XYZ file of C-alpha atoms in Angstrom:
489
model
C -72.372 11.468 17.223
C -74.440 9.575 19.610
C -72.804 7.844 22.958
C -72.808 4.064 21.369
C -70.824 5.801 17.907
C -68.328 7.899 20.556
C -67.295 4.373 22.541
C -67.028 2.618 19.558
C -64.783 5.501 17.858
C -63.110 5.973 20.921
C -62.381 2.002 21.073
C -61.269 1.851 17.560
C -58.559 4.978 18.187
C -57.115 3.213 21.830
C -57.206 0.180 20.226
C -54.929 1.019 17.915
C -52.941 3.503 19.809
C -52.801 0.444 22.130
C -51.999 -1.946 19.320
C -48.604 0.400 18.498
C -47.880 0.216 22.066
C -48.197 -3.839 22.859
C -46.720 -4.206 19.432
C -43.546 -2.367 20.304
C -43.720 -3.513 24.063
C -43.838 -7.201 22.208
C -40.809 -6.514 19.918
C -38.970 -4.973 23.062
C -39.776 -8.070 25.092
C -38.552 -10.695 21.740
C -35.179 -8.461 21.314
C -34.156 -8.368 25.022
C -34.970 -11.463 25.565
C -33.920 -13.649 22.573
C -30.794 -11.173 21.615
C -29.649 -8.950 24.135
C -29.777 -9.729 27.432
C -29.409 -13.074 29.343
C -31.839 -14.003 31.735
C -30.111 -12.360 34.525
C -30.246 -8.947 32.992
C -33.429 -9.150 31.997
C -34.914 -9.910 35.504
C -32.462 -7.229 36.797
C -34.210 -4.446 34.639
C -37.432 -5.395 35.211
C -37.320 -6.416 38.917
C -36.107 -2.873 39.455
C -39.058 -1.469 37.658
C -40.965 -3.513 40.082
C -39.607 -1.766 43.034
C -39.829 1.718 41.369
C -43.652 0.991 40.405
C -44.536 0.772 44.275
C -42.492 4.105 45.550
C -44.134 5.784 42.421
C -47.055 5.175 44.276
C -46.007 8.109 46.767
C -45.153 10.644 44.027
C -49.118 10.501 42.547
C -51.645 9.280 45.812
C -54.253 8.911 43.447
C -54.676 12.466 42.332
C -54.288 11.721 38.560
C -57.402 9.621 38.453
C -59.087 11.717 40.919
C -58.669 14.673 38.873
C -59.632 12.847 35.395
C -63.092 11.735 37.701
C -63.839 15.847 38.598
C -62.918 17.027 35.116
C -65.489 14.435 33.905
C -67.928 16.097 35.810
C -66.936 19.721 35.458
C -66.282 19.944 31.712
C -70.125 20.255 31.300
C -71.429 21.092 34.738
C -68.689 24.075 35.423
C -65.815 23.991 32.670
C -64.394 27.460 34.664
C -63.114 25.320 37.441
C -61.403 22.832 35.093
C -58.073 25.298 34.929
C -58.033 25.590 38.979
C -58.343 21.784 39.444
C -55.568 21.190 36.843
C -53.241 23.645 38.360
C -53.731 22.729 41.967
C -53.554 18.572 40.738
C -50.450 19.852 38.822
C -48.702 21.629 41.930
C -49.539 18.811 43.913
C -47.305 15.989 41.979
C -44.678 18.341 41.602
C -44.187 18.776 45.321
C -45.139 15.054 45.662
C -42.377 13.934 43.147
C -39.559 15.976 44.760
C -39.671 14.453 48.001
C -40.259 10.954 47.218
C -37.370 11.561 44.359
C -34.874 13.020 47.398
C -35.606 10.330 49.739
C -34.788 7.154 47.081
C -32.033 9.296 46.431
C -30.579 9.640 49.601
C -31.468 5.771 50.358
C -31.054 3.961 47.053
C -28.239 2.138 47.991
C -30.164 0.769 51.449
C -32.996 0.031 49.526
C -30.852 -2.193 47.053
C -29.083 -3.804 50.142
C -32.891 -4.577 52.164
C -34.333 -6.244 49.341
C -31.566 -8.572 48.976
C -30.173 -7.142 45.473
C -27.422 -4.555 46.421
C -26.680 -4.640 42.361
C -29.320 -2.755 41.778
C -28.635 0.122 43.195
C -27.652 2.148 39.925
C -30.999 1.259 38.648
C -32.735 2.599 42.108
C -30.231 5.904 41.454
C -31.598 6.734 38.298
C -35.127 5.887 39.451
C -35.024 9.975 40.501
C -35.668 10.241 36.582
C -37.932 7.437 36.238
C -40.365 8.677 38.823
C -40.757 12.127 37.551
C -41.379 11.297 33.602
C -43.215 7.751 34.099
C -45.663 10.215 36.576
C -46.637 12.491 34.442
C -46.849 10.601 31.438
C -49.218 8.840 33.337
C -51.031 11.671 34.742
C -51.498 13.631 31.080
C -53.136 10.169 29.556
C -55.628 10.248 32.715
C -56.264 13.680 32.469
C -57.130 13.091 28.643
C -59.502 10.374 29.503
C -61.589 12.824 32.119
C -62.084 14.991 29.006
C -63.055 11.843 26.882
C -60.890 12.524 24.277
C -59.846 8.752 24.424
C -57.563 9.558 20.938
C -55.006 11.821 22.406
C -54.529 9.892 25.465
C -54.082 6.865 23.294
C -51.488 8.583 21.360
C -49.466 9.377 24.639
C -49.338 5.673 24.972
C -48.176 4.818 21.735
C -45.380 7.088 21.574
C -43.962 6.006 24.900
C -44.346 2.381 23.579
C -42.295 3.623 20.258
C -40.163 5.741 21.895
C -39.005 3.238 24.350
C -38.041 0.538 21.932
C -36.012 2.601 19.779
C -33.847 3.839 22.980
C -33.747 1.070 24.629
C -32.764 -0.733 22.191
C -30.450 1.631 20.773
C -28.440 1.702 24.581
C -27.917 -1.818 24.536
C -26.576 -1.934 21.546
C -24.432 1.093 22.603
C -22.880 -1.760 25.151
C -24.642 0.142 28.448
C -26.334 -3.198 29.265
C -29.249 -3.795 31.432
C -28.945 0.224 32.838
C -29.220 1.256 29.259
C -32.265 -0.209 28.555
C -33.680 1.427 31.398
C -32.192 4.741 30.024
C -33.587 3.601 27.469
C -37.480 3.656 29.421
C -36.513 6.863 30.580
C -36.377 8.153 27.784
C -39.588 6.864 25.906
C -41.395 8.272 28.909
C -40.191 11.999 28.856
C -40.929 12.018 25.191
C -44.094 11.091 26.111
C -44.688 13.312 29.023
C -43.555 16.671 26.929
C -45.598 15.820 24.184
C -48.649 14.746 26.125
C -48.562 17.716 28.592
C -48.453 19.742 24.989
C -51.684 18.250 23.827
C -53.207 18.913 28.036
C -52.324 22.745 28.036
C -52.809 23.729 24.157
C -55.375 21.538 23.328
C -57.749 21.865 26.743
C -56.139 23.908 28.978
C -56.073 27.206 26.796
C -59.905 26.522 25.820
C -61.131 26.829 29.666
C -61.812 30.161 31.442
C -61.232 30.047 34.936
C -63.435 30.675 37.344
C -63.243 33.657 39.382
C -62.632 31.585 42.300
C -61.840 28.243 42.577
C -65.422 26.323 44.180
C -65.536 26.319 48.343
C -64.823 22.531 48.724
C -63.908 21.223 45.275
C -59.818 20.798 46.143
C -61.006 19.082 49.316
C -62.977 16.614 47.627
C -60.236 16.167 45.079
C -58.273 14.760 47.782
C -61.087 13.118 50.043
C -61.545 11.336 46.585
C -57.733 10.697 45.442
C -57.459 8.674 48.902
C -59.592 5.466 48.131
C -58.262 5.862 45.088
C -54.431 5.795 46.447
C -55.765 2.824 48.260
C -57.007 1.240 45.229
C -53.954 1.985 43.000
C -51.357 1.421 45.862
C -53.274 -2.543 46.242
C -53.429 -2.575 42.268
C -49.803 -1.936 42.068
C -48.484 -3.927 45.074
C -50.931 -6.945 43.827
C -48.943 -6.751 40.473
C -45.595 -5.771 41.395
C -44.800 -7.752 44.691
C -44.147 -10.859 43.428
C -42.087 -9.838 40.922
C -39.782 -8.298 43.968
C -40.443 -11.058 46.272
C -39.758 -13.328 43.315
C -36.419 -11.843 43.192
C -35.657 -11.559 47.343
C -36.361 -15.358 47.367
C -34.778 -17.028 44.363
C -33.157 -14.987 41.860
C -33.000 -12.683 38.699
C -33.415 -15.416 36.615
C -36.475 -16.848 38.054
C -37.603 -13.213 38.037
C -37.206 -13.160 34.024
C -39.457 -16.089 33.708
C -42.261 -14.644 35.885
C -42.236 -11.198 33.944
C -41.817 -12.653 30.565
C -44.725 -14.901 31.455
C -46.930 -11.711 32.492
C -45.637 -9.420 29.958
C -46.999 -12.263 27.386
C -50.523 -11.983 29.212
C -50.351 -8.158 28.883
C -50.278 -8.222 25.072
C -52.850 -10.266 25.188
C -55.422 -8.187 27.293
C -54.642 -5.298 25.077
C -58.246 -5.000 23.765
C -59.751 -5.739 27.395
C -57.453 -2.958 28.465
C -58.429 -0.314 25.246
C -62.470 -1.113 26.080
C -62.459 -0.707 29.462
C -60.465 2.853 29.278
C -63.205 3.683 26.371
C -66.524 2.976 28.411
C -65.335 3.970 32.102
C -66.076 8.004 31.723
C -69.222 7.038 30.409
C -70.885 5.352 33.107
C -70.630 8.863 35.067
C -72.008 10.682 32.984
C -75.113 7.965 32.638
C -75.336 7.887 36.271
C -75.313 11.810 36.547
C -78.252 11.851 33.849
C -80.055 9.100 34.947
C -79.658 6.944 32.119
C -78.684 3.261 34.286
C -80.724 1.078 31.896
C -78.488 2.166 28.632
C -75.208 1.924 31.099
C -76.533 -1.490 31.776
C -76.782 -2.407 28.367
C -73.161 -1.181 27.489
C -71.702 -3.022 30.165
C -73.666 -6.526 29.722
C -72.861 -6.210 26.060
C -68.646 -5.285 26.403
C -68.655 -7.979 29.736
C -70.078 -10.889 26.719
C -67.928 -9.490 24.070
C -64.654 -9.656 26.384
C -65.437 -13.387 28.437
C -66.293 -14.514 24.219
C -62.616 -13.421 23.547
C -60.666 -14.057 26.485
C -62.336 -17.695 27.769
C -61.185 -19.339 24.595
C -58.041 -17.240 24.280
C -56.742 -18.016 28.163
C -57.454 -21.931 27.259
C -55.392 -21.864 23.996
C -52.386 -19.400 25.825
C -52.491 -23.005 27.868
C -51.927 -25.581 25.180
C -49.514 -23.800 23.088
C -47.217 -22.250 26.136
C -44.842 -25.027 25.705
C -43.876 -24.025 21.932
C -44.409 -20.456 21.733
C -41.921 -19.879 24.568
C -39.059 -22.165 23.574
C -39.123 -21.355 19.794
C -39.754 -17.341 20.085
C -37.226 -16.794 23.221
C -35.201 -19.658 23.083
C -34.655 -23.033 25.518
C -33.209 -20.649 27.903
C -36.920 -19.401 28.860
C -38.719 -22.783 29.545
C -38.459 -22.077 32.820
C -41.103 -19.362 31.479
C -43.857 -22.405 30.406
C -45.628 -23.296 33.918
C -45.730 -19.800 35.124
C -47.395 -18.747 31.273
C -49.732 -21.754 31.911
C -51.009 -20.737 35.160
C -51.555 -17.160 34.216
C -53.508 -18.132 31.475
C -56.373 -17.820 34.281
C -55.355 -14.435 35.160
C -55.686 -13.879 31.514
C -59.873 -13.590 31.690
C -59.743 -12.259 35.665
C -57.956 -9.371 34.501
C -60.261 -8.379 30.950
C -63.088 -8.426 33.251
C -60.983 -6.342 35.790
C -59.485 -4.048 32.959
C -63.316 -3.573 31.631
C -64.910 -2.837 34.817
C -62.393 -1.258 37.781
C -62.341 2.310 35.789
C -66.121 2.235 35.416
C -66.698 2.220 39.258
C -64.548 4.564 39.877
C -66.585 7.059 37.476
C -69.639 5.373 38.893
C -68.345 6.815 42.487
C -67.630 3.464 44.355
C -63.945 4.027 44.207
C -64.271 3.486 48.107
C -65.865 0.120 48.298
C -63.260 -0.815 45.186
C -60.283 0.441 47.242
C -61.650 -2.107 50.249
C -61.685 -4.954 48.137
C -58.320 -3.658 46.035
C -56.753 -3.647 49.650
C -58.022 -7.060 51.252
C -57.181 -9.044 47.927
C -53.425 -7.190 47.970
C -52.604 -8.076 51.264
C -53.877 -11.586 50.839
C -51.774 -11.877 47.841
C -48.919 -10.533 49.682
C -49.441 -13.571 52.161
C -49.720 -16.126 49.429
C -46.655 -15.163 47.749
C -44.405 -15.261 50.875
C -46.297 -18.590 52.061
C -46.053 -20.119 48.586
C -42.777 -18.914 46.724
C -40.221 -20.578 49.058
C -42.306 -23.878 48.834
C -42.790 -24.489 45.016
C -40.349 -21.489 43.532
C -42.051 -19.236 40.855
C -45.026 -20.918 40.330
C -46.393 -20.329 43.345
C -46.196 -16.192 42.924
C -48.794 -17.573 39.860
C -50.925 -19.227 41.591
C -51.003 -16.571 44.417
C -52.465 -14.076 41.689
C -55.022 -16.016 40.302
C -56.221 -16.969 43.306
C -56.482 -13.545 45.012
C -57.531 -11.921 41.957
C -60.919 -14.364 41.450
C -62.121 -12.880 44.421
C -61.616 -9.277 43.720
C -63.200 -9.915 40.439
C -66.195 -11.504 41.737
C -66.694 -8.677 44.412
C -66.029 -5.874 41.655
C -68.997 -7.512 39.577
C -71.321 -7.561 42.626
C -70.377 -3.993 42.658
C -71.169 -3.264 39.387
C -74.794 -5.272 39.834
C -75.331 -3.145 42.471
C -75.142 -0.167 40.773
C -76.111 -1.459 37.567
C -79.101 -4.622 38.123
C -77.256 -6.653 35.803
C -79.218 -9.519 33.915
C -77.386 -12.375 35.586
C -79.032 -15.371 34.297
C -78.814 -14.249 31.145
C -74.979 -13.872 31.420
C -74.504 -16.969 33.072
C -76.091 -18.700 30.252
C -74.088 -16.559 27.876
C -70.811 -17.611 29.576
C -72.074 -21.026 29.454
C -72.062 -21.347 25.792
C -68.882 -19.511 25.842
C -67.379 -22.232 27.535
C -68.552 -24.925 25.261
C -67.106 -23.287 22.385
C -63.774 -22.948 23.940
C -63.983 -26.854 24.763
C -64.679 -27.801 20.920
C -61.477 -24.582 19.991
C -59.407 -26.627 22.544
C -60.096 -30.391 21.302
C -59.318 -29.023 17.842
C -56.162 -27.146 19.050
C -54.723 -29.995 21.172
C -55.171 -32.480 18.209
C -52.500 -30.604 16.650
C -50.069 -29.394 19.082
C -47.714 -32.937 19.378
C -47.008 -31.843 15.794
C -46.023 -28.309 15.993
C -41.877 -28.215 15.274
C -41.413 -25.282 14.094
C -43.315 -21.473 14.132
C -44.866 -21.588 11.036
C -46.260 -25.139 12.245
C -47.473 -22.994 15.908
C -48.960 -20.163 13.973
C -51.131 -22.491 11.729
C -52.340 -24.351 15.556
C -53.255 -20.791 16.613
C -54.839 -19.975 13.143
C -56.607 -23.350 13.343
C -58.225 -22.190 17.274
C -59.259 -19.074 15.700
C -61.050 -20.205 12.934
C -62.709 -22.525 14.793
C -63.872 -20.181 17.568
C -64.859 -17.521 15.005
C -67.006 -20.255 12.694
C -69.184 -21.589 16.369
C -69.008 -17.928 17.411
C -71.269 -16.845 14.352
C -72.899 -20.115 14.535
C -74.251 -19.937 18.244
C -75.115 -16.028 17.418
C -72.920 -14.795 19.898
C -71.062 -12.777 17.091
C -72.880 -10.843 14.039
C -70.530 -10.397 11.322
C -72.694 -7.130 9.770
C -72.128 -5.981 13.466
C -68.071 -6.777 13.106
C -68.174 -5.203 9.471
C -69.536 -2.506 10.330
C -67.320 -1.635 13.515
C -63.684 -2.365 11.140
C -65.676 0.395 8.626
């Protein structure tokens, strides 16, 4: 199987894996939302997986990524020390887990109290258990990317997504409440973890010899590496997560539920962004390491068309139809939901182009410069959100992301041309003609819209956009249906 066949397999099984995932993290978000839990609880659970999200940070410093980058390398250039780096990467979260486990359990209560939600404390309390099986279920789905076996790692995903929605679901409905469903992500995690860790040491692990010795150097440059990487995560986790907790410090749980429902929404919809960019990234280093730039060119240029072709017209119809799809799928109680969804809409093609090309530098070995720019954007953000939230409310932790994350995207492209050349005209004329099909998808969908009353009447507006996209898509060339035929077979 040549490289171009591998991506496109490997698209085709995260994709999917992916699509299982989003689908059950969709039908998680509809059922809390529209059944289960009022506002309130809602942006309860999920502010508290805000907070967790940045200590995690502490219990993996970068090592899982760090590690999936050297057992890219190794696997062909020295399998034997693929066992030592495992173990020592292994050893390392475990140690790294117990500490940052015992001090949020000591302090869980303080924590609650400083952030301005001392209610949340039982969810900070059983954050001992999220830490340890969101980490490594993490970590084994990493791990299975550095050995390019995008399939298993894609499974991992989809059974925490499954998993998750069946327990969560299934403690709520037990009458636990908000702390059930996060049982309930506790849960769909471990499952995860056990069964991906299964795949790591049966399916990989047991096939490596180790070395006689583990290589003079290599565990230092696993960590001289992990640390931009920390840096990088730490900003890409803070840039994501703050406002959701500053969200809730400054207003309340409620105004909380409409920001995450808003970005959960966008989520589901870069799920393809996401699956490509996860598919591609460990090829770049190995095209660098052989010397091949002008085919990792090619692959690049072609999945950065392919995802602006998608996501331009899809971020401009998420704006027209915001109104409709959140009051009749969640209810009038979530139209607080509608600006915030509108706004992010932007984010919406920022982050495909971020989800297609942040992995690839780090395989390309400018995790450094990315961590710089990762950093700058985060703290900026940060300053935004505290400048902006108390003066317009929850739109303004919207408008704080899309502005901060423009500029990280443009300096992660200039990266990437760097490394790469990149055609630019070529793509700016391609993303010009991009945008003029969106503006004839948009006139068409907007025509419609005053009518929509009902869902069947929304899903025929959204079926209306797509046909028209796809119909001046193949018209302008831009898509080749043999091409699309031939990737479904």
């Amino acid at each position: 199987m040549n490289r171009e066949d591998h991506i496109v397999s490997g698209f085709k099984a995260t994709l999917a894996a992916r699509g299982v995932y989003m689908l059950s993290s969709a039908l998680l978000m509809f059922v809390l939302a529209r059944y289960l839990l009022e506002p309130d609880g809602y942006g309860a659970l999920y502010w508290a997986i805000g907070v967790l999200a940045i200590v995690q940070l502490f219990a993996d410093l970068g090592l899982s990524r760090s590690v999936a980058r050297y057992i890219s390398e190794y696997r062909e250039a020295d399998p034997g020390q693929i066992p030592h780096l495992l173990r020592s990467t292994v050893t390392a979260k475990l140690v790294l887990i117990a500490f940052v486990s015992y001090v949020l359990l000591l302090f869980h209560e303080q924590i609650a109290v400083a952030l301005g939600e001392p209610d949340a404390a039982p969810f900070l309390a059983a954050g001992v258990l999220y830490l340890g099986v969101f980490s490594f279920s993490a970590f084994v789905r990493v791990a299975l990317q550095g050995f390019n076996h995008l399939g298993y790692s894609a499974l991992v995903q989809a059974i925490s997504g499954a998993a998750r929605l069946v327990f969560v679901v299934a403690f709520v409905l037990a009458g636990f409440g908000a702390l059930g469903a996060f049982f309930g992500y506790i849960v769909g995690y471990a499952i995860a973890a056990v069964i991906g860790i299964g795949i790591l040491y049966y399916g990989f692990y047991v096939r490596y010899d180790a070395a006689d010795e583990y290589e003079d150097g290599l565990s230092r440059r696993l960590l001289e590496y992990s640390v931009p990487l920390t840096a990088t995560q730490s900003a890409n986790v803070i840039d994501k997560q703050i406002d959701i907790v500053l969200v809730g410090a400054f207003i309340n749980p409620a105004a909380v539920a409409f920001y995450t429902l808003a970005k959960q929404i966008t989520e589901f919809v870069l799920a393809p962004a996401a699956s490509l960019g996860f598919t591609i990234s460990p090829n770049f280093g190995e095209q660098k390491a052989a010397g091949e730039l002008e085919q990792a060119r090619r692959i690049y240029e072609t999945s950065l068309t392919n995802i602006l072709l998608l996501y331009i017209p899809a971020a401009a119809g998420l704006t027209i139809v915001a109104g409709p799809l959140l009051t009749m799928v969640f209810g009038t109680d979530y139209a607080g939901a509608i600006p915030v969804l509108q706004v992010l809409a932007g984010f919406v093609v920022l982050q495909a182009i971020t989800n297609l090309t942040s992995d690839s530098l780090d395989y390309l070995g400018r995790a450094r410069a990315r961590a710089v720019a990762k950093g700058v954007t985060a703290l900026a953000n940060f300053g935004l959100n505290i400048a902006l939230i108390p003066m317009i409310g929850v739109v303004g932790a919207a408008i704080a992301t899309v502005a901060t994350h423009s500029v990280y995207v443009a300096v992660n492209l200039y990266i990437v041309h760097t490394e790469l050349g990149l055609h630019v005209g070529r793509l700016v004329r391609t993303t010009g003609l991009i945008c003029a099909i969106t503006g004839v998808m948009a006139v068409a969908v907007l025509l419609v819209t005053p009518l929509v009353s009902n869902l069947l009447m929304l899903f025929g507006a959204i079926v209306l956009g797509a046909v028209t996209w796809a119909v001046l898509a193949v018209l302008s060339g831009l898509v080749d249906p043999g091409q699309v035929r031939s990737v479904i077979g």
